[in-house]
mmCIF file of C-alpha atoms and ligand atoms in Angstrom:
data_model
loop_
_atom_site.group_PDB
_atom_site.id
_atom_site.type_symbol
_atom_site.label_atom_id
_atom_site.label_comp_id
_atom_site.label_asym_id
_atom_site.label_seq_id
_atom_site.Cartn_x
_atom_site.Cartn_y
_atom_site.Cartn_z
ATOM 1 C CA MET A 441 0.000 0.000 0.000
ATOM 2 C CA GLU A 442 1.347 3.444 -0.943
ATOM 3 C CA ILE A 443 0.550 6.467 1.194
ATOM 4 C CA LYS A 444 0.958 9.826 -0.506
ATOM 5 C CA ILE A 445 2.487 12.508 1.668
ATOM 6 C CA MET A 446 3.979 15.140 -0.646
ATOM 7 C CA LYS A 447 5.331 17.596 1.840
ATOM 8 C CA ASN A 448 8.475 19.500 2.659
ATOM 9 C CA ILE A 449 10.689 17.354 4.892
ATOM 10 C CA LEU A 450 11.769 20.495 6.725
ATOM 11 C CA ASP A 451 8.174 21.551 7.381
ATOM 12 C CA ARG A 452 8.752 21.863 11.104
ATOM 13 C CA ASN A 453 11.703 24.165 10.577
ATOM 14 C CA GLN A 454 9.797 26.155 7.967
ATOM 15 C CA ASN A 455 6.748 26.688 10.162
ATOM 16 C CA LYS A 456 8.856 27.943 13.035
ATOM 17 C CA ALA A 457 10.820 30.188 10.663
ATOM 18 C CA ASP A 458 7.570 31.718 9.399
ATOM 19 C CA GLU A 459 6.581 32.395 12.994
ATOM 20 C CA VAL A 460 9.927 34.061 13.779
ATOM 21 C CA ARG A 461 9.695 36.188 10.644
ATOM 22 C CA LYS A 462 6.238 37.401 11.576
ATOM 23 C CA LEU A 463 7.329 38.293 15.103
ATOM 24 C CA LEU A 464 10.380 40.194 13.891
ATOM 25 C CA GLU A 465 8.322 42.094 11.341
ATOM 26 C CA LEU A 466 5.906 43.090 14.046
ATOM 27 C CA LYS A 467 8.773 44.219 16.279
ATOM 28 C CA LYS A 468 10.554 45.871 13.330
ATOM 29 C CA VAL A 469 13.767 43.996 13.936
ATOM 30 C CA LEU A 470 15.800 43.323 10.791
ATOM 31 C CA MET A 471 17.492 39.932 11.022
ATOM 32 C CA VAL A 472 20.556 39.162 8.919
ATOM 33 C CA ASN A 473 21.690 35.547 8.587
ATOM 34 C CA VAL A 474 25.440 35.684 7.878
ATOM 35 C CA ILE A 475 26.697 32.586 6.054
ATOM 36 C CA SER A 476 30.280 31.708 5.114
ATOM 37 C CA SER A 477 32.972 29.048 5.339
ATOM 38 C CA PRO A 478 34.894 28.885 8.627
ATOM 39 C CA GLY A 479 37.416 31.707 8.841
ATOM 40 C CA ALA A 480 36.070 33.830 5.982
ATOM 41 C CA GLY A 481 35.660 36.740 8.379
ATOM 42 C CA LYS A 482 32.114 36.747 9.781
ATOM 43 C CA THR A 483 33.142 37.733 13.289
ATOM 44 C CA THR A 484 35.552 40.354 11.972
ATOM 45 C CA LEU A 485 32.788 41.817 9.807
ATOM 46 C CA LEU A 486 30.525 41.975 12.852
ATOM 47 C CA GLU A 487 33.292 43.699 14.835
ATOM 48 C CA ARG A 488 33.666 46.402 12.180
ATOM 49 C CA THR A 489 29.890 46.705 11.844
ATOM 50 C CA CYS A 490 29.413 47.122 15.608
ATOM 51 C CA GLU A 491 32.105 49.815 15.640
ATOM 52 C CA GLU A 492 30.453 51.715 12.797
ATOM 53 C CA LEU A 493 26.759 51.252 13.544
ATOM 54 C CA GLY A 494 26.766 50.640 17.296
ATOM 55 C CA GLU A 495 25.939 54.287 18.060
ATOM 56 C CA LYS A 496 23.371 54.706 15.319
ATOM 57 C CA PHE A 497 21.323 51.556 15.828
ATOM 58 C CA ARG A 498 20.394 49.146 18.582
ATOM 59 C CA LEU A 499 22.233 45.984 17.554
ATOM 60 C CA GLY A 500 22.010 42.431 18.798
ATOM 61 C CA ILE A 501 24.000 39.346 17.859
ATOM 62 C CA VAL A 502 23.330 35.634 17.857
ATOM 63 C CA GLU A 503 26.550 33.624 17.675
ATOM 64 C CA GLY A 504 26.200 30.142 16.254
ATOM 65 C CA ASP A 505 29.223 28.272 17.474
ATOM 66 C CA ILE A 506 29.805 24.550 17.377
ATOM 67 C CA THR A 507 31.178 24.206 20.906
ATOM 68 C CA THR A 508 32.769 27.410 22.222
ATOM 69 C CA ASP A 509 31.884 31.036 22.909
ATOM 70 C CA ARG A 510 35.123 32.506 21.570
ATOM 71 C CA ASP A 511 33.441 34.678 18.930
ATOM 72 C CA ALA A 512 31.046 36.061 21.541
ATOM 73 C CA GLN A 513 34.052 36.907 23.741
ATOM 74 C CA ARG A 514 35.526 38.932 20.861
ATOM 75 C CA LEU A 515 32.295 40.916 20.515
ATOM 76 C CA LYS A 516 31.659 41.527 24.218
ATOM 77 C CA LYS A 517 33.520 44.824 24.202
ATOM 78 C CA TYR A 518 30.813 46.488 22.111
ATOM 79 C CA ASN A 519 28.334 46.271 24.939
ATOM 80 C CA ILE A 520 25.479 44.940 22.897
ATOM 81 C CA PRO A 521 23.283 41.957 23.712
ATOM 82 C CA ILE A 522 24.866 38.705 22.468
ATOM 83 C CA VAL A 523 23.498 35.212 22.796
ATOM 84 C CA VAL A 524 25.486 32.096 21.896
ATOM 85 C CA ILE A 525 23.893 28.995 20.432
ATOM 86 C CA ASN A 526 26.116 25.941 20.704
ATOM 87 C CA THR A 527 25.061 23.494 18.050
ATOM 88 C CA GLU A 528 26.982 20.627 19.709
ATOM 89 C CA GLY A 529 28.582 19.576 16.472
ATOM 90 C CA GLY A 530 25.622 20.526 14.288
ATOM 91 C CA CYS A 531 26.565 22.173 11.009
ATOM 92 C CA HIS A 532 23.876 24.871 10.937
ATOM 93 C CA LEU A 533 21.417 26.826 13.054
ATOM 94 C CA ASP A 534 17.709 26.106 12.800
ATOM 95 C CA SER A 535 14.600 28.151 13.424
ATOM 96 C CA HIS A 536 13.727 26.404 16.677
ATOM 97 C CA SER A 537 17.002 27.379 18.317
ATOM 98 C CA ILE A 538 16.601 30.954 17.027
ATOM 99 C CA SER A 539 13.059 31.139 18.311
ATOM 100 C CA LYS A 540 14.248 30.022 21.740
ATOM 101 C CA VAL A 541 17.026 32.591 22.029
ATOM 102 C CA LEU A 542 14.819 35.478 20.864
ATOM 103 C CA GLY A 543 13.419 35.302 24.395
ATOM 104 C CA TYR A 544 16.744 36.602 25.733
ATOM 105 C CA PHE A 545 16.472 39.840 23.743
ATOM 106 C CA ASP A 546 14.209 42.781 24.386
ATOM 107 C CA LEU A 547 12.847 42.948 20.851
ATOM 108 C CA ASP A 548 11.246 46.331 21.497
ATOM 109 C CA LYS A 549 14.740 47.728 22.021
ATOM 110 C CA LEU A 550 16.382 46.253 18.948
ATOM 111 C CA ASP A 551 16.719 47.522 15.360
ATOM 112 C CA VAL A 552 18.809 44.746 13.893
ATOM 113 C CA LEU A 553 19.874 41.257 14.830
ATOM 114 C CA PHE A 554 22.927 39.755 13.170
ATOM 115 C CA VAL A 555 23.102 35.980 13.245
ATOM 116 C CA GLU A 556 26.544 34.475 12.715
ATOM 117 C CA ASN A 557 25.691 31.043 11.367
ATOM 118 C CA VAL A 558 27.977 28.043 11.737
ATOM 119 C CA GLY A 559 30.810 28.109 9.175
ATOM 120 C CA ASN A 560 29.638 26.143 6.149
ATOM 121 C CA LEU A 561 28.315 27.095 2.708
ATOM 122 C CA ILE A 562 25.809 24.320 2.061
ATOM 123 C CA CYS A 563 23.846 23.347 5.166
ATOM 124 C CA PRO A 564 22.907 26.798 6.478
ATOM 125 C CA SER A 565 21.408 27.697 3.095
ATOM 126 C CA GLN A 566 18.727 25.015 3.541
ATOM 127 C CA PHE A 567 17.465 26.081 6.940
ATOM 128 C CA ASP A 568 15.313 29.175 6.999
ATOM 129 C CA LEU A 569 15.794 30.903 10.348
ATOM 130 C CA GLY A 570 13.088 33.472 9.797
ATOM 131 C CA GLU A 571 15.710 36.009 8.773
ATOM 132 C CA THR A 572 14.880 39.112 6.762
ATOM 133 C CA PHE A 573 17.655 38.069 4.423
ATOM 134 C CA LYS A 574 20.794 36.002 4.083
ATOM 135 C CA LEU A 575 24.200 37.549 3.587
ATOM 136 C CA ALA A 576 26.841 35.450 1.849
ATOM 137 C CA LEU A 577 30.432 36.125 2.835
ATOM 138 C CA VAL A 578 33.375 34.647 0.965
ATOM 139 C CA SER A 579 37.058 35.413 1.212
ATOM 140 C CA THR A 580 39.579 35.646 -1.578
ATOM 141 C CA THR A 581 41.793 32.985 0.002
ATOM 142 C CA GLU A 582 39.079 30.374 -0.589
ATOM 143 C CA GLY A 583 39.453 30.789 -4.342
ATOM 144 C CA ASP A 584 37.180 32.386 -6.926
ATOM 145 C CA ASP A 585 35.043 29.301 -7.572
ATOM 146 C CA LYS A 586 32.693 29.470 -4.585
ATOM 147 C CA PRO A 587 29.618 30.881 -6.384
ATOM 148 C CA ASP A 588 29.835 28.226 -9.057
ATOM 149 C CA LYS A 589 30.222 25.459 -6.485
ATOM 150 C CA TYR A 590 27.478 26.618 -4.133
ATOM 151 C CA PRO A 591 24.861 28.273 -6.363
ATOM 152 C CA MET A 592 21.996 27.885 -3.886
ATOM 153 C CA LEU A 593 23.522 30.267 -1.358
ATOM 154 C CA PHE A 594 24.329 32.878 -3.995
ATOM 155 C CA ARG A 595 20.802 32.645 -5.423
ATOM 156 C CA GLU A 596 19.208 32.986 -2.007
ATOM 157 C CA ALA A 597 21.400 35.710 -0.535
ATOM 158 C CA LYS A 598 20.414 39.353 -0.720
ATOM 159 C CA ALA A 599 24.033 40.537 -0.928
ATOM 160 C CA VAL A 600 27.548 39.141 -1.181
ATOM 161 C CA LEU A 601 30.639 40.337 0.632
ATOM 162 C CA LEU A 602 33.957 39.345 -0.834
ATOM 163 C CA ASN A 603 36.405 39.686 2.056
ATOM 164 C CA LYS A 604 40.223 39.724 2.378
ATOM 165 C CA ILE A 605 40.845 41.628 -0.832
ATOM 166 C CA ASP A 606 44.097 42.766 0.823
ATOM 167 C CA LEU A 607 45.376 39.218 0.297
ATOM 168 C CA VAL A 608 44.652 38.959 -3.431
ATOM 169 C CA PRO A 609 48.303 39.603 -4.400
ATOM 170 C CA TYR A 610 49.272 36.420 -2.554
ATOM 171 C CA THR A 611 46.665 34.195 -4.189
ATOM 172 C CA ASN A 612 45.562 33.188 -7.679
ATOM 173 C CA PHE A 613 42.143 34.736 -7.072
ATOM 174 C CA ASN A 614 40.704 36.059 -10.322
ATOM 175 C CA TYR A 615 38.212 38.922 -9.915
ATOM 176 C CA ASN A 616 36.791 38.515 -13.399
ATOM 177 C CA ASN A 617 35.996 34.841 -12.882
ATOM 178 C CA PHE A 618 34.410 35.521 -9.540
ATOM 179 C CA ARG A 619 32.319 38.468 -10.719
ATOM 180 C CA SER A 620 31.126 36.779 -13.892
ATOM 181 C CA ASP A 621 30.197 33.519 -12.118
ATOM 182 C CA LEU A 622 28.273 35.454 -9.514
ATOM 183 C CA LYS A 623 26.508 37.528 -12.153
ATOM 184 C CA LYS A 624 25.552 34.392 -14.032
ATOM 185 C CA ILE A 625 23.888 32.961 -10.931
ATOM 186 C CA ASN A 626 22.344 36.142 -9.580
ATOM 187 C CA ALA A 627 22.521 39.019 -12.036
ATOM 188 C CA ASN A 628 21.507 41.876 -9.781
ATOM 189 C CA ILE A 629 22.924 40.902 -6.422
ATOM 190 C CA PRO A 630 24.949 43.651 -4.746
ATOM 191 C CA LEU A 631 28.618 42.717 -4.299
ATOM 192 C CA PHE A 632 30.863 44.421 -1.745
ATOM 193 C CA GLU A 633 34.562 43.810 -2.159
ATOM 194 C CA VAL A 634 36.108 44.499 1.218
ATOM 195 C CA SER A 635 38.918 43.954 3.639
ATOM 196 C CA CYS A 636 37.485 43.713 7.124
ATOM 197 C CA THR A 637 40.927 44.091 8.675
ATOM 198 C CA ARG A 638 42.257 46.970 6.519
ATOM 199 C CA GLY A 639 38.899 48.658 6.000
ATOM 200 C CA ASP A 640 38.743 48.786 2.183
ATOM 201 C CA GLY A 641 35.237 48.919 0.757
ATOM 202 C CA LEU A 642 33.456 48.820 4.097
ATOM 203 C CA LYS A 643 31.835 52.223 3.642
ATOM 204 C CA GLU A 644 29.677 50.876 0.802
ATOM 205 C CA TRP A 645 28.601 47.967 2.993
ATOM 206 C CA PHE A 646 27.751 50.290 5.919
ATOM 207 C CA ASP A 647 25.724 52.562 3.623
ATOM 208 C CA TRP A 648 23.833 49.631 2.161
ATOM 209 C CA ILE A 649 22.992 47.961 5.467
ATOM 210 C CA THR A 650 22.064 51.356 7.002
ATOM 211 C CA GLU A 651 19.534 51.858 4.246
ATOM 212 C CA LYS A 652 18.134 48.347 4.770
ATOM 213 C CA ILE A 653 17.754 48.941 8.516
ATOM 214 C CA ASN A 654 16.102 52.323 7.982
ATOM 215 C CA ASN A 655 13.673 50.912 5.437
ATOM 216 C CA PHE A 656 12.637 48.195 7.858
ATOM 217 C CA GLN A 657 11.650 50.635 10.625
ATOM 218 C CA MET B 604 26.361 17.193 6.720
ATOM 219 C CA HIS B 605 22.876 18.709 6.707
ATOM 220 C CA GLU B 606 21.933 15.243 5.461
ATOM 221 C CA ILE B 607 21.720 14.133 9.094
ATOM 222 C CA LYS B 608 19.168 16.708 10.241
ATOM 223 C CA ILE B 609 17.094 16.214 7.113
ATOM 224 C CA ALA B 610 17.196 12.441 7.615
ATOM 225 C CA GLU B 611 16.029 12.867 11.208
ATOM 226 C CA ASP B 612 13.087 15.019 10.195
ATOM 227 C CA LEU B 613 12.281 12.582 7.400
ATOM 228 C CA SER B 614 12.261 9.578 9.709
ATOM 229 C CA ALA B 615 9.942 11.415 12.108
ATOM 230 C CA ILE B 616 7.474 12.015 9.252
ATOM 231 C CA VAL B 617 7.790 8.429 8.012
ATOM 232 C CA LEU B 618 7.184 6.902 11.439
ATOM 233 C CA GLU B 619 4.328 9.281 12.264
ATOM 234 C CA THR B 620 2.596 8.523 8.989
ATOM 235 C CA ALA B 621 3.112 4.783 9.366
ATOM 236 C CA LYS B 622 1.636 4.893 12.831
ATOM 237 C CA ARG B 623 -1.372 6.921 11.713
ATOM 238 C CA GLU B 624 -2.001 4.471 8.867
ATOM 239 C CA SER B 625 -1.462 1.490 11.199
ATOM 240 C CA LEU B 626 1.347 0.007 9.105
ATOM 241 C CA SER B 627 3.349 -2.775 10.660
ATOM 242 C CA LYS B 628 6.213 -2.336 8.245
ATOM 243 C CA VAL B 629 7.527 0.412 5.937
ATOM 244 C CA THR B 630 9.008 -1.101 2.787
ATOM 245 C CA ARG B 631 9.864 1.951 0.739
ATOM 246 C CA VAL B 632 10.299 5.721 1.133
ATOM 247 C CA ASN B 633 10.020 7.915 -1.954
ATOM 248 C CA ILE B 634 11.838 11.237 -1.868
ATOM 249 C CA ILE B 635 12.381 14.156 -4.222
ATOM 250 C CA PHE B 636 15.451 16.365 -3.912
ATOM 251 C CA GLY B 637 16.135 19.429 -6.024
ATOM 252 C CA GLN B 638 19.554 19.698 -7.576
ATOM 253 C CA LEU B 639 20.229 23.007 -5.836
ATOM 254 C CA VAL B 640 20.085 21.525 -2.348
ATOM 255 C CA GLN B 641 23.243 19.504 -3.009
ATOM 256 C CA ILE B 642 22.317 16.447 -1.005
ATOM 257 C CA VAL B 643 24.718 13.565 -1.390
ATOM 258 C CA PRO B 644 22.361 10.568 -1.796
ATOM 259 C CA GLU B 645 24.798 8.059 -0.264
ATOM 260 C CA ILE B 646 25.318 10.114 2.870
ATOM 261 C CA PHE B 647 21.622 10.804 3.101
ATOM 262 C CA GLU B 648 20.693 7.186 2.813
ATOM 263 C CA TYR B 649 23.261 6.224 5.409
ATOM 264 C CA ALA B 650 21.976 8.888 7.799
ATOM 265 C CA PHE B 651 18.393 7.782 7.256
ATOM 266 C CA ARG B 652 19.312 4.160 7.990
ATOM 267 C CA GLU B 653 20.822 5.245 11.286
ATOM 268 C CA THR B 654 17.735 7.173 12.334
ATOM 269 C CA VAL B 655 15.278 4.350 11.566
ATOM 270 C CA ARG B 656 17.363 1.543 13.025
ATOM 271 C CA ASP B 657 15.227 -0.923 15.002
ATOM 272 C CA THR B 658 11.977 0.720 13.943
ATOM 273 C CA ILE B 659 9.334 -0.576 11.544
ATOM 274 C CA ALA B 660 11.195 1.320 8.798
ATOM 275 C CA ASN B 661 14.446 -0.498 9.501
ATOM 276 C CA ASP B 662 14.397 -2.353 6.177
ATOM 277 C CA ALA B 663 12.763 0.287 4.009
ATOM 278 C CA ASP B 664 14.297 1.001 0.620
ATOM 279 C CA VAL B 665 15.037 4.647 0.042
ATOM 280 C CA PHE B 666 14.275 5.907 -3.428
ATOM 281 C CA ILE B 667 15.622 9.360 -4.232
ATOM 282 C CA GLU B 668 14.599 11.266 -7.340
ATOM 283 C CA ILE B 669 16.789 14.288 -8.115
ATOM 284 C CA VAL B 670 14.961 16.991 -10.053
ATOM 285 C CA PRO B 671 16.808 19.550 -12.173
ATOM 286 C CA VAL B 672 16.753 23.305 -11.702
ATOM 287 C CA LYS B 673 13.958 24.757 -13.780
ATOM 288 C CA MET B 674 12.974 28.425 -13.976
ATOM 289 C CA LYS B 675 10.165 30.451 -15.474
ATOM 290 C CA CYS B 676 10.893 33.801 -17.074
ATOM 291 C CA ILE B 677 8.656 36.479 -15.565
ATOM 292 C CA LYS B 678 8.988 38.646 -18.667
ATOM 293 C CA CYS B 679 8.193 36.241 -21.512
ATOM 294 C CA GLY B 680 6.807 33.168 -19.723
ATOM 295 C CA ASN B 681 9.423 30.783 -21.100
ATOM 296 C CA ASP B 682 10.261 27.702 -18.976
ATOM 297 C CA PHE B 683 13.833 26.490 -19.158
ATOM 298 C CA LEU B 684 16.352 24.193 -17.481
ATOM 299 C CA VAL B 685 19.280 25.919 -15.847
ATOM 300 C CA LYS B 686 22.549 24.654 -17.268
ATOM 301 C CA GLU B 687 25.972 25.464 -15.836
ATOM 302 C CA ASN B 688 24.381 27.789 -13.302
ATOM 303 C CA ARG B 689 23.166 30.188 -15.985
ATOM 304 C CA PHE B 690 20.106 31.793 -14.435
ATOM 305 C CA LYS B 691 19.031 33.701 -17.510
ATOM 306 C CA CYS B 692 16.094 33.252 -19.878
ATOM 307 C CA ASN B 693 17.320 31.562 -23.040
ATOM 308 C CA VAL B 694 14.672 33.349 -25.133
ATOM 309 C CA CYS B 695 14.597 36.977 -24.004
ATOM 310 C CA PHE B 696 17.709 36.966 -21.775
ATOM 311 C CA SER B 697 15.838 38.420 -18.818
ATOM 312 C CA THR B 698 17.118 37.558 -15.352
ATOM 313 C CA ASP B 699 13.739 38.134 -13.674
ATOM 314 C CA LEU B 700 12.861 34.541 -12.913
ATOM 315 C CA ASP B 701 10.665 32.404 -10.723
ATOM 316 C CA ILE B 702 11.835 28.988 -9.634
ATOM 317 C CA ILE B 703 9.755 26.033 -10.792
ATOM 318 C CA SER B 704 11.895 23.226 -9.432
ATOM 319 C CA GLY B 705 15.320 22.558 -7.997
ATOM 320 C CA LYS B 706 14.918 23.424 -4.309
ATOM 321 C CA GLU B 707 12.785 20.443 -3.264
ATOM 322 C CA LEU B 708 13.347 18.560 -0.058
ATOM 323 C CA PHE B 709 10.167 16.547 -0.388
ATOM 324 C CA ILE B 710 8.811 13.329 0.890
ATOM 325 C CA LYS B 711 6.544 12.041 -1.818
ATOM 326 C CA SER B 712 5.120 8.871 -0.276
ATOM 327 C CA ILE B 713 5.820 5.804 1.775
ATOM 328 C CA GLU B 714 4.960 2.210 0.986
ATOM 329 C CA GLY B 715 4.264 -0.509 3.502
ATOM 330 C CA GLU B 716 1.929 -3.137 4.782
HETATM 331 N N1 GDP C 635 44.168 39.575 5.842
HETATM 332 C C1 GDP C 635 42.899 39.592 6.258
HETATM 333 N N2 GDP C 635 42.532 38.811 7.285
HETATM 334 C C2 GDP C 635 41.242 38.846 7.684
HETATM 335 C C3 GDP C 635 40.266 39.699 7.071
HETATM 336 N N3 GDP C 635 39.084 39.506 7.681
HETATM 337 C C4 GDP C 635 39.297 38.584 8.649
HETATM 338 N N4 GDP C 635 40.592 38.201 8.662
HETATM 339 C C5 GDP C 635 41.233 37.210 9.553
HETATM 340 O O1 GDP C 635 40.738 35.910 9.256
HETATM 341 C C6 GDP C 635 40.661 35.120 10.444
HETATM 342 C C7 GDP C 635 39.256 34.553 10.605
HETATM 343 O O2 GDP C 635 38.333 35.619 10.796
HETATM 344 P P1 GDP C 635 36.978 35.447 11.604
HETATM 345 O O3 GDP C 635 36.317 36.774 11.598
HETATM 346 O O4 GDP C 635 37.242 34.818 12.913
HETATM 347 O O5 GDP C 635 36.203 34.409 10.656
HETATM 348 P P2 GDP C 635 34.832 33.599 10.908
HETATM 349 O O6 GDP C 635 35.219 32.212 11.244
HETATM 350 O O7 GDP C 635 34.095 33.661 9.602
HETATM 351 O O8 GDP C 635 34.095 34.299 12.003
HETATM 352 C C8 GDP C 635 41.059 36.050 11.581
HETATM 353 O O9 GDP C 635 42.407 35.814 11.889
HETATM 354 C C9 GDP C 635 40.862 37.427 10.999
HETATM 355 O O10 GDP C 635 41.697 38.392 11.581
HETATM 356 C C10 GDP C 635 40.704 40.522 5.983
HETATM 357 O O11 GDP C 635 39.940 41.284 5.379
HETATM 358 N N5 GDP C 635 42.016 40.416 5.615
HETATM 359 MG MG1 MG C 636 33.306 33.559 13.787
HETATM 360 ZN ZN1 ZN C 637 12.222 35.376 -21.134
#
């Protein structure tokens, strides 16, 4: 006997994500789901972003970390609410864990919530957290083939940051390949080419995210 | 490695459905994955086996259908398969597209007795 089911296997995650999204819309909190490989520079980007926008907006951070709270320790100095989710080996965050930690924030006193997802380019793209949008971060030292290898993330993301452009002279990273592959996958996606340590290109990112936060209010 | 979490959620759906339908044994699970979700079938099947061990779905065959990435052009209505990650209408060259298939993580049906 065959029993038809025809439903999304991740239904449970999706339903919770829809709930989170509704709540955050009501509370006017923009949520950014930051996705990258390990070491691409997510925490460093958040450090720079806290320094630049910490006075202008009420920021909050969720740190997805496999076992430690080291990234949260780095961000403590900015005096903004941070909650760590340890995934205990899990390769991505899900909407249930996000929904749980939202209880630790005063959502009425928040303009934007950055979520540093667990370092990985495939898994986090499948799990909707209820974010306003995903941000894809890649670094030049990973090579220029990431968009072509992981098209889902670059289709789904609202913007791409290419980090560590200061290191391009030491790699075989080819800007033209990277830009044309990305354009092929997602023609109109904004691309910010930055160095989170040296500061190059960050102004464009700050301007863009400022506009997104303002529009969400 | 997202295969593991997806396999866990799948096995929960399979076992729930089997229980509701009073099956004593699940013999086959039919799944549809879109190409974009980059599931490795071997890893997925292995993970699924682990999650249904010693249940009535212990011996179920897993049948995975991978569906290609297909888009619809919003401008001219053309449907086309995406090849080599080229997300662009092959008739009018517009990049305003809706997805038709390619992102599925679906359970289609289960079979049992
Ligand atoms: N040269 C260079 N190093 C960077 C840049 N951004 C981050 N890093 C370094 O890369 C390493 C990993 O960064 P981190 O922010 O921890 O990455 P995460 O794992 O994605 O959070 C750290 O040693 C950073 O200092 C950059 O733009 N240029
Ligand atoms: Mg980090
Ligand atoms: Zn067209």
